[in-house]
PDB file of C-alpha atoms in Angstrom:
ATOM      1  CA  GLU A   7     -22.128  32.341  -5.711  1.00  0.00           C
ATOM      2  CA  VAL A   8     -23.261  29.115  -3.594  1.00  0.00           C
ATOM      3  CA  GLN A   9     -26.818  30.465  -2.291  1.00  0.00           C
ATOM      4  CA  VAL A  10     -29.335  28.305  -0.373  1.00  0.00           C
ATOM      5  CA  VAL A  11     -32.893  29.660  -0.665  1.00  0.00           C
ATOM      6  CA  GLU A  12     -35.820  28.424   1.915  1.00  0.00           C
ATOM      7  CA  SER A  13     -39.405  28.783   1.396  1.00  0.00           C
ATOM      8  CA  GLY A  14     -42.466  27.773   2.772  1.00  0.00           C
ATOM      9  CA  GLY A  15     -43.101  28.858   6.232  1.00  0.00           C
ATOM     10  CA  ASN A  16     -46.510  30.036   7.458  1.00  0.00           C
ATOM     11  CA  LEU A  17     -48.580  30.292  10.193  1.00  0.00           C
ATOM     12  CA  VAL A  18     -49.942  27.349  11.257  1.00  0.00           C
ATOM     13  CA  GLN A  19     -52.323  26.395  14.402  1.00  0.00           C
ATOM     14  CA  PRO A  20     -51.115  24.238  17.285  1.00  0.00           C
ATOM     15  CA  GLY A  21     -50.945  20.842  16.017  1.00  0.00           C
ATOM     16  CA  GLY A  22     -50.707  21.318  12.268  1.00  0.00           C
ATOM     17  CA  SER A  23     -48.381  20.195   9.452  1.00  0.00           C
ATOM     18  CA  LEU A  24     -45.567  22.414   7.318  1.00  0.00           C
ATOM     19  CA  ARG A  25     -43.418  21.482   5.206  1.00  0.00           C
ATOM     20  CA  LEU A  26     -40.423  23.640   4.336  1.00  0.00           C
ATOM     21  CA  SER A  27     -38.149  23.921   1.353  1.00  0.00           C
ATOM     22  CA  CYS A  28     -34.751  25.024   0.325  1.00  0.00           C
ATOM     23  CA  VAL A  29     -33.270  25.298  -2.907  1.00  0.00           C
ATOM     24  CA  ALA A  30     -29.908  25.082  -3.389  1.00  0.00           C
ATOM     25  CA  SER A  31     -26.761  26.376  -6.444  1.00  0.00           C
ATOM     26  CA  GLY A  32     -24.597  27.095  -7.604  1.00  0.00           C
ATOM     27  CA  PHE A  33     -22.517  23.977  -5.683  1.00  0.00           C
ATOM     28  CA  ILE A  34     -22.823  20.131  -6.302  1.00  0.00           C
ATOM     29  CA  PHE A  35     -25.637  19.977  -4.164  1.00  0.00           C
ATOM     30  CA  SER A  36     -25.550  15.318  -3.593  1.00  0.00           C
ATOM     31  CA  ASP A  37     -22.093  16.140  -2.447  1.00  0.00           C
ATOM     32  CA  TYR A  38     -23.122  18.015   0.525  1.00  0.00           C
ATOM     33  CA  ASN A  39     -24.640  16.866   3.735  1.00  0.00           C
ATOM     34  CA  MET A  40     -27.499  19.745   4.776  1.00  0.00           C
ATOM     35  CA  HIS A  41     -28.875  20.510   8.158  1.00  0.00           C
ATOM     36  CA  TRP A  42     -32.316  22.801   9.368  1.00  0.00           C
ATOM     37  CA  VAL A  43     -31.426  25.426  12.415  1.00  0.00           C
ATOM     38  CA  ARG A  44     -34.028  27.486  13.422  1.00  0.00           C
ATOM     39  CA  GLN A  45     -33.635  30.712  15.995  1.00  0.00           C
ATOM     40  CA  ALA A  46     -36.564  31.990  17.771  1.00  0.00           C
ATOM     41  CA  PRO A  47     -37.587  35.542  18.383  1.00  0.00           C
ATOM     42  CA  GLY A  48     -35.028  36.685  20.216  1.00  0.00           C
ATOM     43  CA  LYS A  49     -32.954  33.770  21.320  1.00  0.00           C
ATOM     44  CA  GLY A  50     -30.136  31.531  20.286  1.00  0.00           C
ATOM     45  CA  LEU A  51     -29.265  28.784  17.448  1.00  0.00           C
ATOM     46  CA  GLU A  52     -30.751  25.403  17.703  1.00  0.00           C
ATOM     47  CA  TRP A  53     -30.211  22.238  15.181  1.00  0.00           C
ATOM     48  CA  VAL A  54     -32.363  20.791  14.490  1.00  0.00           C
ATOM     49  CA  SER A  55     -31.627  17.967  12.117  1.00  0.00           C
ATOM     50  CA  HIS A  56     -29.352  17.056   9.665  1.00  0.00           C
ATOM     51  CA  ILE A  57     -29.091  14.529   6.110  1.00  0.00           C
ATOM     52  CA  ASN A  58     -26.135  13.570   4.371  1.00  0.00           C
ATOM     53  CA  GLY A  59     -25.905  13.196   0.690  1.00  0.00           C
ATOM     54  CA  GLY A  60     -27.231  10.328  -0.327  1.00  0.00           C
ATOM     55  CA  SER A  61     -30.209  10.272   2.360  1.00  0.00           C
ATOM     56  CA  ASN A  62     -29.290   7.031   4.588  1.00  0.00           C
ATOM     57  CA  ASP A  63     -27.721   9.253   7.373  1.00  0.00           C
ATOM     58  CA  ILE A  64     -30.599  11.636   9.406  1.00  0.00           C
ATOM     59  CA  GLN A  65     -30.097  12.871  12.674  1.00  0.00           C
ATOM     60  CA  TYR A  66     -32.809  14.712  14.566  1.00  0.00           C
ATOM     61  CA  ALA A  67     -32.494  16.455  17.781  1.00  0.00           C
ATOM     62  CA  ASP A  68     -35.199  15.468  20.918  1.00  0.00           C
ATOM     63  CA  SER A  69     -37.112  18.049  20.629  1.00  0.00           C
ATOM     64  CA  VAL A  70     -38.527  17.521  16.880  1.00  0.00           C
ATOM     65  CA  GLU A  71     -37.563  14.113  17.195  1.00  0.00           C
ATOM     66  CA  GLY A  72     -40.784  11.601  15.403  1.00  0.00           C
ATOM     67  CA  ARG A  73     -43.029  14.978  14.764  1.00  0.00           C
ATOM     68  CA  PHE A  74     -39.905  16.587  12.241  1.00  0.00           C
ATOM     69  CA  THR A  75     -38.908  14.582   8.751  1.00  0.00           C
ATOM     70  CA  ILE A  76     -35.666  15.303   7.068  1.00  0.00           C
ATOM     71  CA  SER A  77     -35.936  14.670   3.478  1.00  0.00           C
ATOM     72  CA  ARG A  78     -34.035  15.670   0.075  1.00  0.00           C
ATOM     73  CA  ASP A  79     -34.118  15.780  -3.740  1.00  0.00           C
ATOM     74  CA  ASN A  80     -30.537  15.933  -5.169  1.00  0.00           C
ATOM     75  CA  ALA A  81     -32.348  15.989  -8.338  1.00  0.00           C
ATOM     76  CA  LYS A  82     -34.115  19.387  -7.828  1.00  0.00           C
ATOM     77  CA  ASN A  83     -31.243  20.847  -6.163  1.00  0.00           C
ATOM     78  CA  SER A  84     -33.143  21.103  -2.831  1.00  0.00           C
ATOM     79  CA  LEU A  85     -33.764  20.136   0.962  1.00  0.00           C
ATOM     80  CA  TYR A  86     -37.054  19.982   2.597  1.00  0.00           C
ATOM     81  CA  LEU A  87     -38.010  19.465   6.221  1.00  0.00           C
ATOM     82  CA  HIS A  88     -41.790  18.292   6.996  1.00  0.00           C
ATOM     83  CA  MET A  89     -42.847  19.647  10.091  1.00  0.00           C
ATOM     84  CA  SER A  90     -46.188  18.035  12.116  1.00  0.00           C
ATOM     85  CA  SER A  91     -47.881  17.937  15.466  1.00  0.00           C
ATOM     86  CA  LEU A  92     -46.392  21.612  15.595  1.00  0.00           C
ATOM     87  CA  ARG A  93     -45.806  23.359  18.969  1.00  0.00           C
ATOM     88  CA  VAL A  94     -46.146  26.480  19.614  1.00  0.00           C
ATOM     89  CA  GLU A  95     -42.484  26.479  20.776  1.00  0.00           C
ATOM     90  CA  ASP A  96     -42.015  25.453  17.400  1.00  0.00           C
ATOM     91  CA  THR A  97     -41.834  29.095  16.185  1.00  0.00           C
ATOM     92  CA  ALA A  98     -38.691  29.857  14.964  1.00  0.00           C
ATOM     93  CA  VAL A  99     -36.877  31.337  11.919  1.00  0.00           C
ATOM     94  CA  TYR A 100     -35.781  27.815  10.173  1.00  0.00           C
ATOM     95  CA  PHE A 101     -32.604  28.541   8.367  1.00  0.00           C
ATOM     96  CA  CYS A 102     -31.642  25.744   5.835  1.00  0.00           C
ATOM     97  CA  ALA A 103     -27.628  25.048   5.586  1.00  0.00           C
ATOM     98  CA  ARG A 104     -24.891  23.601   3.966  1.00  0.00           C
ATOM     99  CA  ASP A 105     -22.305  21.331   5.994  1.00  0.00           C
ATOM    100  CA  LEU A 106     -18.573  22.216   5.638  1.00  0.00           C
ATOM    101  CA  ARG A 107     -17.212  19.306   3.964  1.00  0.00           C
ATOM    102  CA  ASP A 108     -15.228  16.671   5.738  1.00  0.00           C
ATOM    103  CA  ASN A 109     -15.152  19.380   8.274  1.00  0.00           C
ATOM    104  CA  TYR A 110     -18.155  19.240  10.763  1.00  0.00           C
ATOM    105  CA  SER A 111     -19.283  22.435  10.626  1.00  0.00           C
ATOM    106  CA  ILE A 112     -21.577  24.650   8.540  1.00  0.00           C
ATOM    107  CA  ASP A 113     -20.224  26.684   5.942  1.00  0.00           C
ATOM    108  CA  ARG A 114     -23.507  28.802   3.887  1.00  0.00           C
ATOM    109  CA  TRP A 115     -26.941  30.049   5.126  1.00  0.00           C
ATOM    110  CA  GLY A 116     -29.963  31.086   3.975  1.00  0.00           C
ATOM    111  CA  GLN A 117     -31.198  34.050   5.256  1.00  0.00           C
ATOM    112  CA  GLY A 118     -34.349  31.746   7.088  1.00  0.00           C
ATOM    113  CA  THR A 119     -37.981  31.622   6.761  1.00  0.00           C
ATOM    114  CA  LEU A 120     -40.266  32.015   9.366  1.00  0.00           C
ATOM    115  CA  VAL A 121     -43.068  29.605  11.078  1.00  0.00           C
ATOM    116  CA  THR A 122     -45.627  30.973  13.651  1.00  0.00           C
ATOM    117  CA  VAL A 123     -47.174  28.523  15.749  1.00  0.00           C
ATOM    118  CA  SER A 124     -50.164  30.387  17.192  1.00  0.00           C
ATOM    119  CA  SER A 125     -53.682  30.044  18.011  1.00  0.00           C
TER     120      SER A 125
ATOM    121  CA  GLU B  26     -26.601  15.752  24.883  1.00  0.00           C
ATOM    122  CA  ILE B  27     -23.338  17.541  24.362  1.00  0.00           C
ATOM    123  CA  VAL B  28     -24.420  21.568  26.947  1.00  0.00           C
ATOM    124  CA  MET B  29     -22.276  24.542  25.360  1.00  0.00           C
ATOM    125  CA  THR B  30     -22.174  26.935  27.953  1.00  0.00           C
ATOM    126  CA  GLN B  31     -20.281  30.792  26.943  1.00  0.00           C
ATOM    127  CA  THR B  32     -19.590  33.523  28.906  1.00  0.00           C
ATOM    128  CA  PRO B  33     -19.698  36.510  29.239  1.00  0.00           C
ATOM    129  CA  ILE B  34     -23.583  36.489  27.590  1.00  0.00           C
ATOM    130  CA  SER B  35     -23.159  40.023  26.852  1.00  0.00           C
ATOM    131  CA  SER B  36     -19.198  41.930  25.983  1.00  0.00           C
ATOM    132  CA  PRO B  37     -18.745  45.881  25.968  1.00  0.00           C
ATOM    133  CA  VAL B  38     -15.621  46.248  23.968  1.00  0.00           C
ATOM    134  CA  THR B  39     -13.909  49.611  22.199  1.00  0.00           C
ATOM    135  CA  PRO B  40     -12.425  49.925  18.954  1.00  0.00           C
ATOM    136  CA  GLY B  41      -9.441  49.099  18.631  1.00  0.00           C
ATOM    137  CA  GLN B  42      -9.422  47.403  22.471  1.00  0.00           C
ATOM    138  CA  PRO B  43      -9.094  43.772  22.064  1.00  0.00           C
ATOM    139  CA  ALA B  44     -11.958  41.156  23.393  1.00  0.00           C
ATOM    140  CA  SER B  45     -11.865  37.383  24.530  1.00  0.00           C
ATOM    141  CA  ILE B  46     -15.167  34.682  24.690  1.00  0.00           C
ATOM    142  CA  SER B  47     -15.193  31.650  26.202  1.00  0.00           C
ATOM    143  CA  CYS B  48     -17.075  28.600  25.400  1.00  0.00           C
ATOM    144  CA  ARG B  49     -17.241  25.436  28.019  1.00  0.00           C
ATOM    145  CA  SER B  50     -18.536  22.131  26.769  1.00  0.00           C
ATOM    146  CA  SER B  51     -20.256  19.766  29.014  1.00  0.00           C
ATOM    147  CA  GLU B  52     -17.707  16.876  27.685  1.00  0.00           C
ATOM    148  CA  SER B  53     -14.749  16.552  25.465  1.00  0.00           C
ATOM    149  CA  LEU B  54     -14.915  17.415  22.575  1.00  0.00           C
ATOM    150  CA  VAL B  55     -12.109  15.154  20.758  1.00  0.00           C
ATOM    151  CA  HIS B  56     -13.961  13.300  18.355  1.00  0.00           C
ATOM    152  CA  SER B  57     -12.921   9.263  18.034  1.00  0.00           C
ATOM    153  CA  ASP B  58     -10.709  10.358  14.813  1.00  0.00           C
ATOM    154  CA  GLY B  59      -9.154  12.705  16.559  1.00  0.00           C
ATOM    155  CA  ASN B  60     -10.154  16.116  15.607  1.00  0.00           C
ATOM    156  CA  THR B  61     -11.836  18.357  17.930  1.00  0.00           C
ATOM    157  CA  TYR B  62     -15.080  19.932  16.485  1.00  0.00           C
ATOM    158  CA  LEU B  63     -16.043  23.670  17.483  1.00  0.00           C
ATOM    159  CA  SER B  64     -16.443  26.236  15.884  1.00  0.00           C
ATOM    160  CA  TRP B  65     -17.628  30.327  16.375  1.00  0.00           C
ATOM    161  CA  LEU B  66     -20.242  31.231  14.385  1.00  0.00           C
ATOM    162  CA  GLN B  67     -21.077  35.613  14.269  1.00  0.00           C
ATOM    163  CA  GLN B  68     -24.952  36.899  13.753  1.00  0.00           C
ATOM    164  CA  ARG B  69     -24.825  40.423  12.676  1.00  0.00           C
ATOM    165  CA  PRO B  70     -28.368  42.192  13.736  1.00  0.00           C
ATOM    166  CA  GLY B  71     -30.731  40.903  11.101  1.00  0.00           C
ATOM    167  CA  GLN B  72     -28.229  38.501   9.294  1.00  0.00           C
ATOM    168  CA  PRO B  73     -27.834  35.215   9.248  1.00  0.00           C
ATOM    169  CA  PRO B  74     -25.124  33.074  10.833  1.00  0.00           C
ATOM    170  CA  ARG B  75     -21.000  33.566   8.933  1.00  0.00           C
ATOM    171  CA  LEU B  76     -18.899  30.699  10.411  1.00  0.00           C
ATOM    172  CA  LEU B  77     -15.677  32.866  11.458  1.00  0.00           C
ATOM    173  CA  ILE B  78     -13.719  29.094  12.341  1.00  0.00           C
ATOM    174  CA  TYR B  79     -14.395  25.345  12.821  1.00  0.00           C
ATOM    175  CA  LYS B  80     -12.139  23.029  13.896  1.00  0.00           C
ATOM    176  CA  THR B  81     -11.100  25.028  17.238  1.00  0.00           C
ATOM    177  CA  SER B  82      -8.715  27.417  15.244  1.00  0.00           C
ATOM    178  CA  LYS B  83      -9.332  26.898  11.615  1.00  0.00           C
ATOM    179  CA  ARG B  84     -10.226  30.351  10.470  1.00  0.00           C
ATOM    180  CA  PHE B  85     -13.046  30.211   7.322  1.00  0.00           C
ATOM    181  CA  SER B  86     -12.234  31.921   3.843  1.00  0.00           C
ATOM    182  CA  GLY B  87     -12.970  35.338   3.848  1.00  0.00           C
ATOM    183  CA  VAL B  88     -12.839  35.963   8.473  1.00  0.00           C
ATOM    184  CA  PRO B  89     -10.168  38.580   8.885  1.00  0.00           C
ATOM    185  CA  ASP B  90      -7.129  37.830  11.364  1.00  0.00           C
ATOM    186  CA  ARG B  91      -7.667  39.366  14.218  1.00  0.00           C
ATOM    187  CA  PHE B  92      -9.812  36.093  14.772  1.00  0.00           C
ATOM    188  CA  SER B  93      -8.789  33.757  16.115  1.00  0.00           C
ATOM    189  CA  GLY B  94      -9.290  30.194  17.840  1.00  0.00           C
ATOM    190  CA  SER B  95      -8.078  28.002  20.568  1.00  0.00           C
ATOM    191  CA  GLY B  96      -8.678  26.009  22.989  1.00  0.00           C
ATOM    192  CA  VAL B  97      -8.027  22.222  23.582  1.00  0.00           C
ATOM    193  CA  GLY B  98     -11.014  19.327  25.214  1.00  0.00           C
ATOM    194  CA  THR B  99     -13.957  21.280  26.864  1.00  0.00           C
ATOM    195  CA  ASP B 100     -12.176  25.219  26.758  1.00  0.00           C
ATOM    196  CA  PHE B 101     -12.444  26.997  24.447  1.00  0.00           C
ATOM    197  CA  THR B 102     -11.789  30.891  23.264  1.00  0.00           C
ATOM    198  CA  LEU B 103     -12.389  33.095  20.606  1.00  0.00           C
ATOM    199  CA  GLU B 104      -9.799  36.347  21.114  1.00  0.00           C
ATOM    200  CA  ILE B 105     -10.628  39.526  18.537  1.00  0.00           C
ATOM    201  CA  SER B 106      -7.495  41.202  18.311  1.00  0.00           C
ATOM    202  CA  ARG B 107      -8.116  45.055  17.692  1.00  0.00           C
ATOM    203  CA  VAL B 108     -12.429  45.377  17.719  1.00  0.00           C
ATOM    204  CA  GLU B 109     -13.879  47.173  14.944  1.00  0.00           C
ATOM    205  CA  ALA B 110     -16.928  48.179  14.636  1.00  0.00           C
ATOM    206  CA  GLU B 111     -18.401  45.967  12.341  1.00  0.00           C
ATOM    207  CA  ASP B 112     -18.050  43.219  14.982  1.00  0.00           C
ATOM    208  CA  VAL B 113     -20.567  43.913  16.478  1.00  0.00           C
ATOM    209  CA  GLY B 114     -23.095  41.252  16.843  1.00  0.00           C
ATOM    210  CA  VAL B 115     -24.090  37.649  18.965  1.00  0.00           C
ATOM    211  CA  TYR B 116     -20.936  35.157  18.880  1.00  0.00           C
ATOM    212  CA  TYR B 117     -22.049  31.343  18.773  1.00  0.00           C
ATOM    213  CA  CYS B 118     -19.317  27.809  19.774  1.00  0.00           C
ATOM    214  CA  MET B 119     -21.168  24.923  18.416  1.00  0.00           C
ATOM    215  CA  GLN B 120     -20.240  21.824  18.836  1.00  0.00           C
ATOM    216  CA  ALA B 121     -20.487  18.973  16.062  1.00  0.00           C
ATOM    217  CA  THR B 122     -18.244  15.648  17.319  1.00  0.00           C
ATOM    218  CA  GLN B 123     -22.014  14.602  18.267  1.00  0.00           C
ATOM    219  CA  PHE B 124     -25.198  15.076  17.382  1.00  0.00           C
ATOM    220  CA  PRO B 125     -26.836  16.240  17.975  1.00  0.00           C
ATOM    221  CA  TRP B 126     -24.947  19.270  17.312  1.00  0.00           C
ATOM    222  CA  THR B 127     -25.651  21.971  20.433  1.00  0.00           C
ATOM    223  CA  PHE B 128     -24.541  26.121  20.052  1.00  0.00           C
ATOM    224  CA  GLY B 129     -23.214  28.218  23.264  1.00  0.00           C
ATOM    225  CA  GLN B 130     -26.488  30.505  24.182  1.00  0.00           C
ATOM    226  CA  GLY B 131     -24.594  33.181  22.534  1.00  0.00           C
ATOM    227  CA  THR B 132     -22.675  36.200  23.694  1.00  0.00           C
ATOM    228  CA  LYS B 133     -23.582  39.867  22.228  1.00  0.00           C
ATOM    229  CA  VAL B 134     -20.628  42.311  21.969  1.00  0.00           C
ATOM    230  CA  GLU B 135     -21.352  45.325  21.476  1.00  0.00           C
ATOM    231  CA  ILE B 136     -19.989  48.545  20.527  1.00  0.00           C
TER     232      ILE B 136
END
């Protein structure tokens, strides 16, 4: 069964840092592009970042560019999001998501991990 | 950035009746490869999103055939032929033609 499971969400102060992790199973992780998408409480979806299988094509939303870094370890079937200079507006559930190969969409989502930025 | 606008924001529906959601993009979603990368996702309460439709009209695996997508250029539609109680939730359109990928604001479908 295809699964992605996020972890690492926590309460952090403004200006702080946090690293989210996502472990994948049930598919050949290195064959798939991956994404992070977030959802602020009671709000809609916001795409955050993308990384291809070889980690040589990385994209970010303008709202996180320069503060967040996406990475992956294919040997560990793991995706990461390192977040720094966190702001109150970064408070959200962060979803790890698998790309629908060759079709530019997202076909699998984790349950999400909550990041709360507050003093 | 491509802005996605959905209408309506909220849609009361009656089981057994059809429902329709519109999505408009601020610029054409036709990719340089000729494909149009517009998807529809459903998010039930307390759940992560679920892919329904990709490339405008292709139904994802396991999605009931009462869901269909259509559209061209900047105007797209998700139709539910006969709404069922389990279809309650928020529906999002998403464009993946160009980074950053962007979502519509969501349409809440409620019985």
